[in-house]
Coordinates of C-alpha atoms and ligand atoms in Angstrom, one line a residue:
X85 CA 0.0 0.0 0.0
X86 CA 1.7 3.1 -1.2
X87 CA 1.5 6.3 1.5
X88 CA 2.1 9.5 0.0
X89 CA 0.9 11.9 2.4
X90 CA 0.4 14.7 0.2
X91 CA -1.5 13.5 -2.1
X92 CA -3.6 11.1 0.1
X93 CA -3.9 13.7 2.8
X94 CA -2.9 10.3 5.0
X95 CA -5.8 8.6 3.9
X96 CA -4.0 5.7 2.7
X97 CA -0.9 5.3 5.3
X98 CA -1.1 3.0 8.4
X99 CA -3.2 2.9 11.5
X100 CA -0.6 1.5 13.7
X101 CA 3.5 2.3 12.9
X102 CA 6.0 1.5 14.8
X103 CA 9.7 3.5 14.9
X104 CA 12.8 1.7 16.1
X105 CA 16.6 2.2 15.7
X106 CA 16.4 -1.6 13.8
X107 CA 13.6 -2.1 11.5
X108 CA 11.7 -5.5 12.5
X109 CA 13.5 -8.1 10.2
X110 CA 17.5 -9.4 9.7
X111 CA 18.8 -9.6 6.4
X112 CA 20.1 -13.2 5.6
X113 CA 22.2 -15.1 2.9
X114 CA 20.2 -17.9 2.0
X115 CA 22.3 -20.9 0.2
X116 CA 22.4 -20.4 -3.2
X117 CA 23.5 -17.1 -2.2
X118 CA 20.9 -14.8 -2.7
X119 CA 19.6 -12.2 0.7
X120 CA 16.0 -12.6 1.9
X121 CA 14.5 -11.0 5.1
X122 CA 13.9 -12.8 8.1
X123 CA 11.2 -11.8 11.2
X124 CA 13.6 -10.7 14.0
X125 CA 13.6 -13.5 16.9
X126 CA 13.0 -10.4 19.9
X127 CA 10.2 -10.3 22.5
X128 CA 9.4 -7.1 21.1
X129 CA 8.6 -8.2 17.3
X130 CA 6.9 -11.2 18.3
X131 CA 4.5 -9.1 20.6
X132 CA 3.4 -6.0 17.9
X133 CA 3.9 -8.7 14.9
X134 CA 0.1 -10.0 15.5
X135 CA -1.0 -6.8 15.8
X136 CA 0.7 -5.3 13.0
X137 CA -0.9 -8.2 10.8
X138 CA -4.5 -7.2 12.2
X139 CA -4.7 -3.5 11.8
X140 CA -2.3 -2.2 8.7
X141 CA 0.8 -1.6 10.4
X142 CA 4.3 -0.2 9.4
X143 CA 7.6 -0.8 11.1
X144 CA 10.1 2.2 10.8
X145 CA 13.7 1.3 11.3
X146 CA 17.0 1.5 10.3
X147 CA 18.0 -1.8 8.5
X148 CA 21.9 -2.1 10.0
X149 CA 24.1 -1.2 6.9
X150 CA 25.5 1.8 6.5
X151 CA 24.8 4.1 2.9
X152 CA 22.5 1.8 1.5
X153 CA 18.8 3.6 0.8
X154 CA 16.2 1.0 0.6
X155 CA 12.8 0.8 -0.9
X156 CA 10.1 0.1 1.9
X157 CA 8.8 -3.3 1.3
X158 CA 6.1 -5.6 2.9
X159 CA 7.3 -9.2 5.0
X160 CA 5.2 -11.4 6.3
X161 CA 1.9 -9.1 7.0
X162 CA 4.0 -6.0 8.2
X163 CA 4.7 -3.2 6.2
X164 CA 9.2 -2.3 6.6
X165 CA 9.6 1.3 6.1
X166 CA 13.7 1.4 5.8
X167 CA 15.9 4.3 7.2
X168 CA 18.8 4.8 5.9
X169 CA 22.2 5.9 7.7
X170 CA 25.3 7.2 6.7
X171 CA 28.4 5.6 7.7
X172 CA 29.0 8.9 9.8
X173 CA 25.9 8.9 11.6
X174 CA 26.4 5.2 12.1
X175 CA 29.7 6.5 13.9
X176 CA 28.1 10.0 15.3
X177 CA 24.6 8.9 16.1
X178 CA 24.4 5.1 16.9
X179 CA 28.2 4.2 18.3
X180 CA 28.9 8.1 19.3
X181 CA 25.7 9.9 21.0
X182 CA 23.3 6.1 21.7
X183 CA 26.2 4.2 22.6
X184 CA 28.7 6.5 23.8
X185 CA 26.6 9.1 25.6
X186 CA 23.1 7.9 26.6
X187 CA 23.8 4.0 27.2
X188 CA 25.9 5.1 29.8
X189 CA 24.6 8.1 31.1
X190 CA 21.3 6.3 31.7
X191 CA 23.2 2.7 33.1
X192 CA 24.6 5.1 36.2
X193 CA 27.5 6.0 34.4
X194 CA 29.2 3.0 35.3
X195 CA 31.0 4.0 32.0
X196 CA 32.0 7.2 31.3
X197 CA 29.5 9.1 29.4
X198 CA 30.9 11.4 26.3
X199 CA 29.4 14.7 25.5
X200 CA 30.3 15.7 21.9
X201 CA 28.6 18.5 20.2
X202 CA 28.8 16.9 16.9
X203 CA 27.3 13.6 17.6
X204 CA 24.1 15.5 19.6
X205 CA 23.8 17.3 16.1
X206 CA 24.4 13.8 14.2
X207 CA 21.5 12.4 17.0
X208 CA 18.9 15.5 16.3
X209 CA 19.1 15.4 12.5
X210 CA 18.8 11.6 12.1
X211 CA 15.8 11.7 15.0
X212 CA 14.0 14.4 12.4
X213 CA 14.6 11.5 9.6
X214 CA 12.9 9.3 11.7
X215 CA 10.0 11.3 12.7
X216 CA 9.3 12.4 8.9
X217 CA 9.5 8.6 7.5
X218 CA 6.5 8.1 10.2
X219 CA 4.8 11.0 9.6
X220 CA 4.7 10.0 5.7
X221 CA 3.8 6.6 6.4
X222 CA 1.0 7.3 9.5
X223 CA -2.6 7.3 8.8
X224 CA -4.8 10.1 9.9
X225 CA -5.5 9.7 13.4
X226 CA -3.0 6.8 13.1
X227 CA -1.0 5.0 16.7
X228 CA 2.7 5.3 16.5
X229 CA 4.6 3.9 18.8
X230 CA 8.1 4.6 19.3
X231 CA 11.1 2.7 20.8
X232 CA 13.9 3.3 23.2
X233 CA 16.8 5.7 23.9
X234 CA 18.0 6.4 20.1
X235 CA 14.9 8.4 19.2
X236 CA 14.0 10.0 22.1
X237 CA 13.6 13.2 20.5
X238 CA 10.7 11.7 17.8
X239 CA 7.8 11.9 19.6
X240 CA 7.7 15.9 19.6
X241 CA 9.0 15.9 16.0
X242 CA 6.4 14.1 15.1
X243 CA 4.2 15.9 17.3
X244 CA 4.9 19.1 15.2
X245 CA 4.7 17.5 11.8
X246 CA 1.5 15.2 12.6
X247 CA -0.7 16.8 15.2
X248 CA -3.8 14.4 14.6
X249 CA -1.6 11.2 15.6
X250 CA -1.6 9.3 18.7
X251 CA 2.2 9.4 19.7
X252 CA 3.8 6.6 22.4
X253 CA 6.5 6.0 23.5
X254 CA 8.8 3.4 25.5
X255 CA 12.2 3.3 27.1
X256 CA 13.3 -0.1 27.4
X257 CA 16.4 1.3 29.3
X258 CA 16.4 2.4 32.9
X259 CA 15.7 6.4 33.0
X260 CA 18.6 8.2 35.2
X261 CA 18.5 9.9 38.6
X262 CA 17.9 13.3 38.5
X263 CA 21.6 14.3 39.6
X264 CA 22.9 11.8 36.7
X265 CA 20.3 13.0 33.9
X266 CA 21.9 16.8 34.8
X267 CA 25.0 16.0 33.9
X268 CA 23.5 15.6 30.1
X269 CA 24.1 19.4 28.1
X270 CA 21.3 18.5 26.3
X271 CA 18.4 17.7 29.0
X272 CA 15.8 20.0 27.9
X273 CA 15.7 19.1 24.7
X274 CA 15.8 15.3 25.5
X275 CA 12.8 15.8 28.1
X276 CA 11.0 18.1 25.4
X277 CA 11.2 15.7 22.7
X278 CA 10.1 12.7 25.1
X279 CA 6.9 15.1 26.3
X280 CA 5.8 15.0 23.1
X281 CA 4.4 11.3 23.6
X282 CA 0.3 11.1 24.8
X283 CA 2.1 8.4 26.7
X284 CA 5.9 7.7 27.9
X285 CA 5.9 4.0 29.2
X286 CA 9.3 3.0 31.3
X287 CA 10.3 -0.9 33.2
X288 CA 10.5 0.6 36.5
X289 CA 8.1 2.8 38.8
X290 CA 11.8 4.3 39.8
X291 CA 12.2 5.2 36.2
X292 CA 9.1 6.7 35.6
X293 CA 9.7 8.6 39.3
X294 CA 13.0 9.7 37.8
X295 CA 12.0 11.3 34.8
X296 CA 8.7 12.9 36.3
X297 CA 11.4 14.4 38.6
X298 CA 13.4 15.6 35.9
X299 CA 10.7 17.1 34.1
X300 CA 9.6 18.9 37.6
X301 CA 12.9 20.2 38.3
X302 CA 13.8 21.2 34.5
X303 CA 10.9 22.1 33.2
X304 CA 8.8 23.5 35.9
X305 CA 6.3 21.6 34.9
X306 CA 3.0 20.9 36.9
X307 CA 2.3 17.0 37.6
X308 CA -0.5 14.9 39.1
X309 CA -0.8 10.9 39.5
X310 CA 1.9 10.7 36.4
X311 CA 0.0 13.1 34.3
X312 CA 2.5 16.3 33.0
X313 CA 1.0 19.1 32.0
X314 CA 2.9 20.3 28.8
X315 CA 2.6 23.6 28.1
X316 CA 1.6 24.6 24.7
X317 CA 3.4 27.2 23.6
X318 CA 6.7 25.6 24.5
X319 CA 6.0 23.2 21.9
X320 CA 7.8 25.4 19.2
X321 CA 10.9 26.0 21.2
X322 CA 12.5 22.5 21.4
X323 CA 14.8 23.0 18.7
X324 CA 18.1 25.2 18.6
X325 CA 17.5 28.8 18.8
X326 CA 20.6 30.2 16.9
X327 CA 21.2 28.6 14.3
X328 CA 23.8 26.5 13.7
X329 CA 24.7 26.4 17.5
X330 CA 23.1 23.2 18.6
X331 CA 23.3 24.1 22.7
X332 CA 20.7 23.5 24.9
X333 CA 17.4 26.1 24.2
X334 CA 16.7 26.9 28.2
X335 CA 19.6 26.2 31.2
X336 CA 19.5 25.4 34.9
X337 CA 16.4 24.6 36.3
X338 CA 12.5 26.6 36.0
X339 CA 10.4 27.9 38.7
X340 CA 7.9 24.9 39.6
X341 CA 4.5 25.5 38.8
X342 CA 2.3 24.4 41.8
X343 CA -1.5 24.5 40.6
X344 CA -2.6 22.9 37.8
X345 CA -2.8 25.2 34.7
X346 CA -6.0 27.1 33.3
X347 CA -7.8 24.7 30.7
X348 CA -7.0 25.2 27.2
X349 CA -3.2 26.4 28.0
X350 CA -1.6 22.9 28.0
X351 CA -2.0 19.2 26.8
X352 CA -1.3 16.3 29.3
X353 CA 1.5 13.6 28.8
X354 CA 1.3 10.2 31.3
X355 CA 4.3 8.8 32.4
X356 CA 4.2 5.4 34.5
X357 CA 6.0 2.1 34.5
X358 CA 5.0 -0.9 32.6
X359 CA 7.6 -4.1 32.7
X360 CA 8.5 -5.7 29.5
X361 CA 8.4 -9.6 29.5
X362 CA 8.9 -11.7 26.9
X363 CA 6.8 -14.6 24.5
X364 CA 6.6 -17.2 27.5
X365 CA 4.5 -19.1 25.3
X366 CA 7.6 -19.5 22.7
X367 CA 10.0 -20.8 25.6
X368 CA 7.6 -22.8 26.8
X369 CA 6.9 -24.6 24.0
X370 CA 10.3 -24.8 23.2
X371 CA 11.2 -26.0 26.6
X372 CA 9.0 -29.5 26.0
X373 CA 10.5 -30.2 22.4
X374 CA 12.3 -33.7 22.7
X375 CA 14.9 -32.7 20.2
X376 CA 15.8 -29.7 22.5
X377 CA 15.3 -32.0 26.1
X378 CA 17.8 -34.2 24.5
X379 CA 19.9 -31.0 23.4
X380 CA 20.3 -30.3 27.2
X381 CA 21.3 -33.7 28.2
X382 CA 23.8 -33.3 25.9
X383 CA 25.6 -30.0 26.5
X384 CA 25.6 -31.5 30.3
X385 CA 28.0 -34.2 28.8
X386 CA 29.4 -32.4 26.7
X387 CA 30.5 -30.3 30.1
X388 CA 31.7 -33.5 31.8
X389 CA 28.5 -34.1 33.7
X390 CA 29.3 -31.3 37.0
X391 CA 26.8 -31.3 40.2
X392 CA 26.2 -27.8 39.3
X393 CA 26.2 -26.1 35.6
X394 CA 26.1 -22.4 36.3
X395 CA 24.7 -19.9 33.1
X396 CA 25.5 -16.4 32.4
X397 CA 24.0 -15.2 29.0
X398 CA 24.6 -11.5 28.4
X399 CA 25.2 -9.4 25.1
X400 CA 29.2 -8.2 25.8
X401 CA 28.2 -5.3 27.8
X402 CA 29.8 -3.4 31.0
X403 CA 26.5 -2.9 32.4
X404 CA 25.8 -7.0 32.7
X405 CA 28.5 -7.4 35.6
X406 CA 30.4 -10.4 33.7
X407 CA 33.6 -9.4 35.8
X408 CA 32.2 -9.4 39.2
X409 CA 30.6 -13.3 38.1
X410 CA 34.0 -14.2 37.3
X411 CA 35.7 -12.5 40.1
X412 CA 33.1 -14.7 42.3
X413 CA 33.7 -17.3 41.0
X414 CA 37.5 -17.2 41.0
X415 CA 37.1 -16.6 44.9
X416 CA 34.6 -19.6 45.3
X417 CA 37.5 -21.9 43.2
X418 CA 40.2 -20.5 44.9
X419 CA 39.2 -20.9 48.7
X420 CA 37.7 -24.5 47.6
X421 CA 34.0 -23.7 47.6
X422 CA 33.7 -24.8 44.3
X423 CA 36.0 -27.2 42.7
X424 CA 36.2 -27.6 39.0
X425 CA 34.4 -31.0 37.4
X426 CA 32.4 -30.5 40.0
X427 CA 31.1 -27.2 39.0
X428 CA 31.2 -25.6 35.7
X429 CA 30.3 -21.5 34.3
X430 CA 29.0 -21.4 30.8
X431 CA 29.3 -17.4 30.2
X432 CA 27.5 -16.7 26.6
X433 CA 28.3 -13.5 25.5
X434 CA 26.9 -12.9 22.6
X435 CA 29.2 -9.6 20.3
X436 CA 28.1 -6.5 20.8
X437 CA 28.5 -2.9 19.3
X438 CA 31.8 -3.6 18.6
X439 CA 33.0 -0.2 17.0
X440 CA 32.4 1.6 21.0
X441 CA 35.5 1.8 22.6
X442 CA 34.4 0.8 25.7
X443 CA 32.5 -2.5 24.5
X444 CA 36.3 -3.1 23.1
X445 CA 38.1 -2.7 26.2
X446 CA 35.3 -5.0 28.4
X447 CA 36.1 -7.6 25.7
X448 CA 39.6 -8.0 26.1
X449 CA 39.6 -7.7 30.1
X450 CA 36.7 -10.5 29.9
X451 CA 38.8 -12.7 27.7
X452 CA 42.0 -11.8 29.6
X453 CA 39.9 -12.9 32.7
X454 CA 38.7 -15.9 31.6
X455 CA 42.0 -17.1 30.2
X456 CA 43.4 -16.6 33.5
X457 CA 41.1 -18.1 35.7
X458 CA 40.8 -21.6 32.6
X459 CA 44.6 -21.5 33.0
X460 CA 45.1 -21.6 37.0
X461 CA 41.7 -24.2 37.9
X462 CA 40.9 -26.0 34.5
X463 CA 42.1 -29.9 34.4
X464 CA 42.8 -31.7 31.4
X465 CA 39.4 -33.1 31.4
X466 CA 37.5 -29.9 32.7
X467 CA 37.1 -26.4 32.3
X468 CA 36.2 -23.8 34.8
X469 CA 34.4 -21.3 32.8
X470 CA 33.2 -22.3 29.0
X471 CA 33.5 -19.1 27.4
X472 CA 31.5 -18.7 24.1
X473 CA 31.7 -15.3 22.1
X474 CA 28.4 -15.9 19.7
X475 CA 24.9 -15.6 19.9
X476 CA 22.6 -18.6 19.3
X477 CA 19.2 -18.9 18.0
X478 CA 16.7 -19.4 20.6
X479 CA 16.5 -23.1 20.1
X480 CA 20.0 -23.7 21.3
X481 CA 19.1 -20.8 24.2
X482 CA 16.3 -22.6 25.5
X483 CA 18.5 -26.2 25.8
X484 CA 21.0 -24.0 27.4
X485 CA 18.4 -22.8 30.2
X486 CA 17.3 -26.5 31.0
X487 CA 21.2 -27.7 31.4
X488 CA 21.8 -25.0 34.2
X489 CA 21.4 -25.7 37.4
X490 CA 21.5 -21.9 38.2
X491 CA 21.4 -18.8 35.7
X492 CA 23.2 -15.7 37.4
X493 CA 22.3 -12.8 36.6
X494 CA 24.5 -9.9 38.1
X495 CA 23.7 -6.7 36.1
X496 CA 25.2 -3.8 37.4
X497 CA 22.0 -1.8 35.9
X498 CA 19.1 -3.3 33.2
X499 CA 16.5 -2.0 32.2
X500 CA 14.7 -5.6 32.9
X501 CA 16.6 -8.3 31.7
X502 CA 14.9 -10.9 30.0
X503 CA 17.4 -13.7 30.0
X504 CA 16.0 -14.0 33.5
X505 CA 12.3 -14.3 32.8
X506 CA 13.6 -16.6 29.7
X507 CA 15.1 -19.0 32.5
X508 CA 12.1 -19.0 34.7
X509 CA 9.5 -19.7 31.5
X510 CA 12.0 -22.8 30.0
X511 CA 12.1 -24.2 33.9
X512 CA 8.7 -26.2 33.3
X513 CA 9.2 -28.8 36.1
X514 CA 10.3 -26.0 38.5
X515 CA 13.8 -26.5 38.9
X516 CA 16.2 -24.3 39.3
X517 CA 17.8 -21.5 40.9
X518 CA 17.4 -17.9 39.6
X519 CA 20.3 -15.2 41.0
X520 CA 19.4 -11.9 40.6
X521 CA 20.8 -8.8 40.8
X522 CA 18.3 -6.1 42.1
X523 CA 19.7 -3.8 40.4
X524 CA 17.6 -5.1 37.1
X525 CA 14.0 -3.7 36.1
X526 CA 13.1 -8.1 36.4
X527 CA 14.1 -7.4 40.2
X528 CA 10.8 -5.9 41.1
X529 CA 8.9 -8.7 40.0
X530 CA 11.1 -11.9 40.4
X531 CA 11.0 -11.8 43.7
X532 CA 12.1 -15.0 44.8
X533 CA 14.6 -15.0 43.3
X534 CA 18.2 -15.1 45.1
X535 CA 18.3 -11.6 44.9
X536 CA 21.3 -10.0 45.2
X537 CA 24.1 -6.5 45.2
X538 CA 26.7 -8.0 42.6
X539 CA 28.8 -4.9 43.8
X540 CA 28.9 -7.2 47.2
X541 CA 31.2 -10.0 46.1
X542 CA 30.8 -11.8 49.1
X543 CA 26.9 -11.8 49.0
X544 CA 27.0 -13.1 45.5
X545 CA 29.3 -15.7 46.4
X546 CA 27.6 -16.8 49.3
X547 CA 24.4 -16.7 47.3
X548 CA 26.2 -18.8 44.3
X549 CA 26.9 -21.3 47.5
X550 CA 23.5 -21.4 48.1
X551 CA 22.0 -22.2 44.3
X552 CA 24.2 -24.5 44.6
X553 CA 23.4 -26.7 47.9
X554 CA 19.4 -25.7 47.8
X555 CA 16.7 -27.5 49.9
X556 CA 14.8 -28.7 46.6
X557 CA 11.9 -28.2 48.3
X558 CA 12.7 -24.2 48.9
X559 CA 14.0 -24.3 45.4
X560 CA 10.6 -25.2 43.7
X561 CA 8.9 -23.0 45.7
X562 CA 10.8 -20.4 44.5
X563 CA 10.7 -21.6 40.7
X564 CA 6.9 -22.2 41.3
X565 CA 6.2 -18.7 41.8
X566 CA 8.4 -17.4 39.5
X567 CA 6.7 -19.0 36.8
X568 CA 3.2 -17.9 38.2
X569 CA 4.6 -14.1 37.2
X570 CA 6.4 -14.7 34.4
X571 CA 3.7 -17.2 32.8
X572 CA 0.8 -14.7 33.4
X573 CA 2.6 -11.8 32.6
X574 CA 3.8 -12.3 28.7
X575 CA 5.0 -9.2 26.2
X576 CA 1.4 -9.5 24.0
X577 CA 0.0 -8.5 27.6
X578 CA 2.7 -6.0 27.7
X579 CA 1.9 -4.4 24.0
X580 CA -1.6 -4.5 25.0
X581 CA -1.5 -2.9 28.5
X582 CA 0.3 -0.3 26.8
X583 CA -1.6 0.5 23.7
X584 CA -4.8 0.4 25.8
X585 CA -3.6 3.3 28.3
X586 CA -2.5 5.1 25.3
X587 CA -6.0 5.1 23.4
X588 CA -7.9 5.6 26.6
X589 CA -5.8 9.1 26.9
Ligands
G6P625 C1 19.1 -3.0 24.3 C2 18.4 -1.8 23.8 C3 17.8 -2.1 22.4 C4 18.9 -2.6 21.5 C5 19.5 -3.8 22.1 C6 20.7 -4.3 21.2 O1 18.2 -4.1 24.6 O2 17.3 -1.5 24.7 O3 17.2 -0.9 21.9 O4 18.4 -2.8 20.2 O5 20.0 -3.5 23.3 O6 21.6 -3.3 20.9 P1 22.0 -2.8 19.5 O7 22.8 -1.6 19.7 O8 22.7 -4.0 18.8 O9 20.7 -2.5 18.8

């Protein structure tokens, strides 16, 4: 269905689009050699995919190569509405300003954050690129629904071009402190852009907590039960107001407003948590497959048969806390807690944005790390940690989660986490022990889990002790009512929760 907004004044375009950094499907080689598209395996595709197939919808998204302009074409009942990148805002906007600046600014800067003028330009223009290719492909009156930290700026864009559309928007990442967010030279703009959303959905009540206080403190803005009152007229200043000088519009903080404005003279953004899960259905399905049951038996023996197969499954990122689960574990070998071929960490790290410095340096320091501690404990039959730099399809994932005895997940900071929900949906018969940092948006509702501070090292090796020797009994009671959360609690529920608040505004 073509969408030319100006000549169908939007009566042909999409009821329901949605804008992400990477557009819905992965391009593949097929074997005789010619590329086809493929659905992308995430939680977040599988959840909107249905609903994209029932009510015309559009995916907007870049399509992960650099200087290549595609035609928008249609996959399996979804419309693909390419964006296209140029290998310097690949390098400015993705690695430099997403990757460089807001990952870490928004993870509690447990990397340093960088603050370059030229990527927040290379950020701004290719957020307007994104906003226009859904304002050309949105219906009248049409739901968009934008994604995460890299377009943070597109609801009020779009907002500007496309009054007469229903604009949401979710931050799958945690949202900063208001003493962290401060630090950003940008901050107005960022919260300006996000107020443009009807609705601004975040994992965490903390999250949401945080940005209402940022909005209150920056913006002056007046707030009740997680409704902002925006302003109109500020609606036209978000951009730069010299131009060619891309600082901040407004500095420091604004005068709070303290009574709720006179009718007419603003329009109200919500802002309140919703947690993310992930297609339990999927993993459990998967989790009773024969061919995958007798996958797990095998990667057991494939590990020696230990007591106790720990799992750590993390893209290659310094907000996962890989180094403080090896440095753990290193302890528990070294004081004779654990003892290798009796115990065994599988550590998947699946390659990650590797043209960021940072994600360059955690690689090596992981690798130098694991090579050291394989090299002191292994034997010749047995390794200490099995170290695997890929990712795996889901199938392979889901054997993986029923050969662990206990799945550690220590993240320093995460948004959710879903490798942890993941565990608890493929752990059918209710075995198994779930570590969990608290630090992760999962944390608030996995709560019996063995929850932990990773940042304690003796906590999370006393708690690895524990998983280890458990009571069965206490350990099924745990498992039992994690699955009770994670089963009724799915990401279609998730979407719909979501886009229910937002058409109810
Ligand atoms: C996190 C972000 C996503 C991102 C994913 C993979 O989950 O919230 O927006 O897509 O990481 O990172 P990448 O940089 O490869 O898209």
């Amino acid at each position: 269905m073509a969408a030319d907004a100006a000549e169908t004044e939007y009566t042909q375009g999409y009821d329901f689009v949605v804008v992400a950094n990477r557009l819905a499907v992965n391009r593949i080689t097929q074997e005789d050699g010619t590329e086809d598209w493929q659905r992308s395996p995430g939680g977040l595709v599988t959840a909107l995919a249905p609903i994209m197939a029932a009510s015309e919808g559009a995916w907007v998204g870049w399509h992960g190569a650099p200087d290549e302009t595609l035609e928008p074409f249609d996959h399996e009942g979804m419309h693909l509405h390419p964006v296209p990148l140029s290998e310097q805002e690949v390098e400015f906007y993705y690695e430099g300003f997403s990757n460089g600046t807001l990952w870490p600014l928004y993870h509690d800067v447990i990397a340093r954050p960088l603050f370059h003028r030229r990527w927040w330009d290379a950020y701004r223009r290719v957020n307007q690129r994104f906003a226009e290719a859904a304002a050309q492909v949105a219906a009248r009156g049409a739901t968009v629904w934008v994604q995460d930290y890299q377009l943070q700026l597109v609801p009020q864009m779009l907002r500007d071009l496309r009054p007469d559309v229903k604009i949401g928007f979710f931050n799958h990442i945690p949202f900063p402190p208001p003493g962290l967010f401060a630090q950003l030279p940008w901050r107005h703009s960022v919260l300006r852009g996000l107020l443009g959303a009807d609705l601004i959905g975040f994992q965490r009540d903390s999250d949401a907590r945080n940005f209402q206080r940022a909005v209150r403190h920056r913006l002056g803005h007046y707030i009740k039960a997680d409704q902002i009152y925006v302003p109109l007229q500020e609606e036209d200043d978000a951009g730069s107001q010299i131009p060619g000088f891309s600082a901040d519009p407004s500095r420091g903080t604004a005068p709070r407003q303290l009574s709720a404005p006179a009718p007419g003279s603003h329009r109200v953004a919500e802002a309140r948590a919703f947690p993310i899960s992930i297609d339990t259905d999927t993993i459990v399905d998967l989790a009773g497959r024969e061919d995958i049951i007798a996958r797990s038996k095998e990667i057991r023996e494939e590990l020696g048969n230990p007591e106790t197969v720990f799992l750590g499954v993390d893209r290659l990122d310094y907000t996962k806390g890989i180094r403080h689960r090896m440095k753990a574990y290193e302890e528990l070998l070294h004081d004779g807690d654990l003892e290798v071929g009796q115990a065994c960490l599988v550590q998947i790290a699946s390659p990650s944005r590797e043209g960021v410095e940072s994600y360059q340096r955690l690689r090596d320091e992981i690798e130098l790390t694991v090579g050291r501690i394989n090299g002191e404990f292994d034997t010749m039959g047995h390794t200490a940690i099995r170290y695997l730099h890929h990712s795996y399809p889901i199938e392979e994932m889901v054997a993986l989660y029923l050969a662990a005895d206990v799945m550690l997940v220590t993240a320093l900071r995460d948004g959710m986490n879903l490798v942890a929900k993941e565990y608890v949906a493929a752990r059918k018969d209710a075995t198994g022990v779930l570590v969990l940092s608290e630090f992760t948006g999962a944390a608030d509702q996995l709560r019996q889990a063995l929850l932990i501070n990773p940042h304690d090292i003796d906590e999370l090796k006393a708690a690895m002790v524990k998983a280890a020797q458990i009571d069965p009994d206490d350990a099924k009671k745990r498992m039992r009512s994690l699955r009770r959360q994670v089963v009724s609690h799915n990401v279609k529920r998730w979407a719909q929760d979501f886009l229910d608040r937002l058409h109810h505004l």
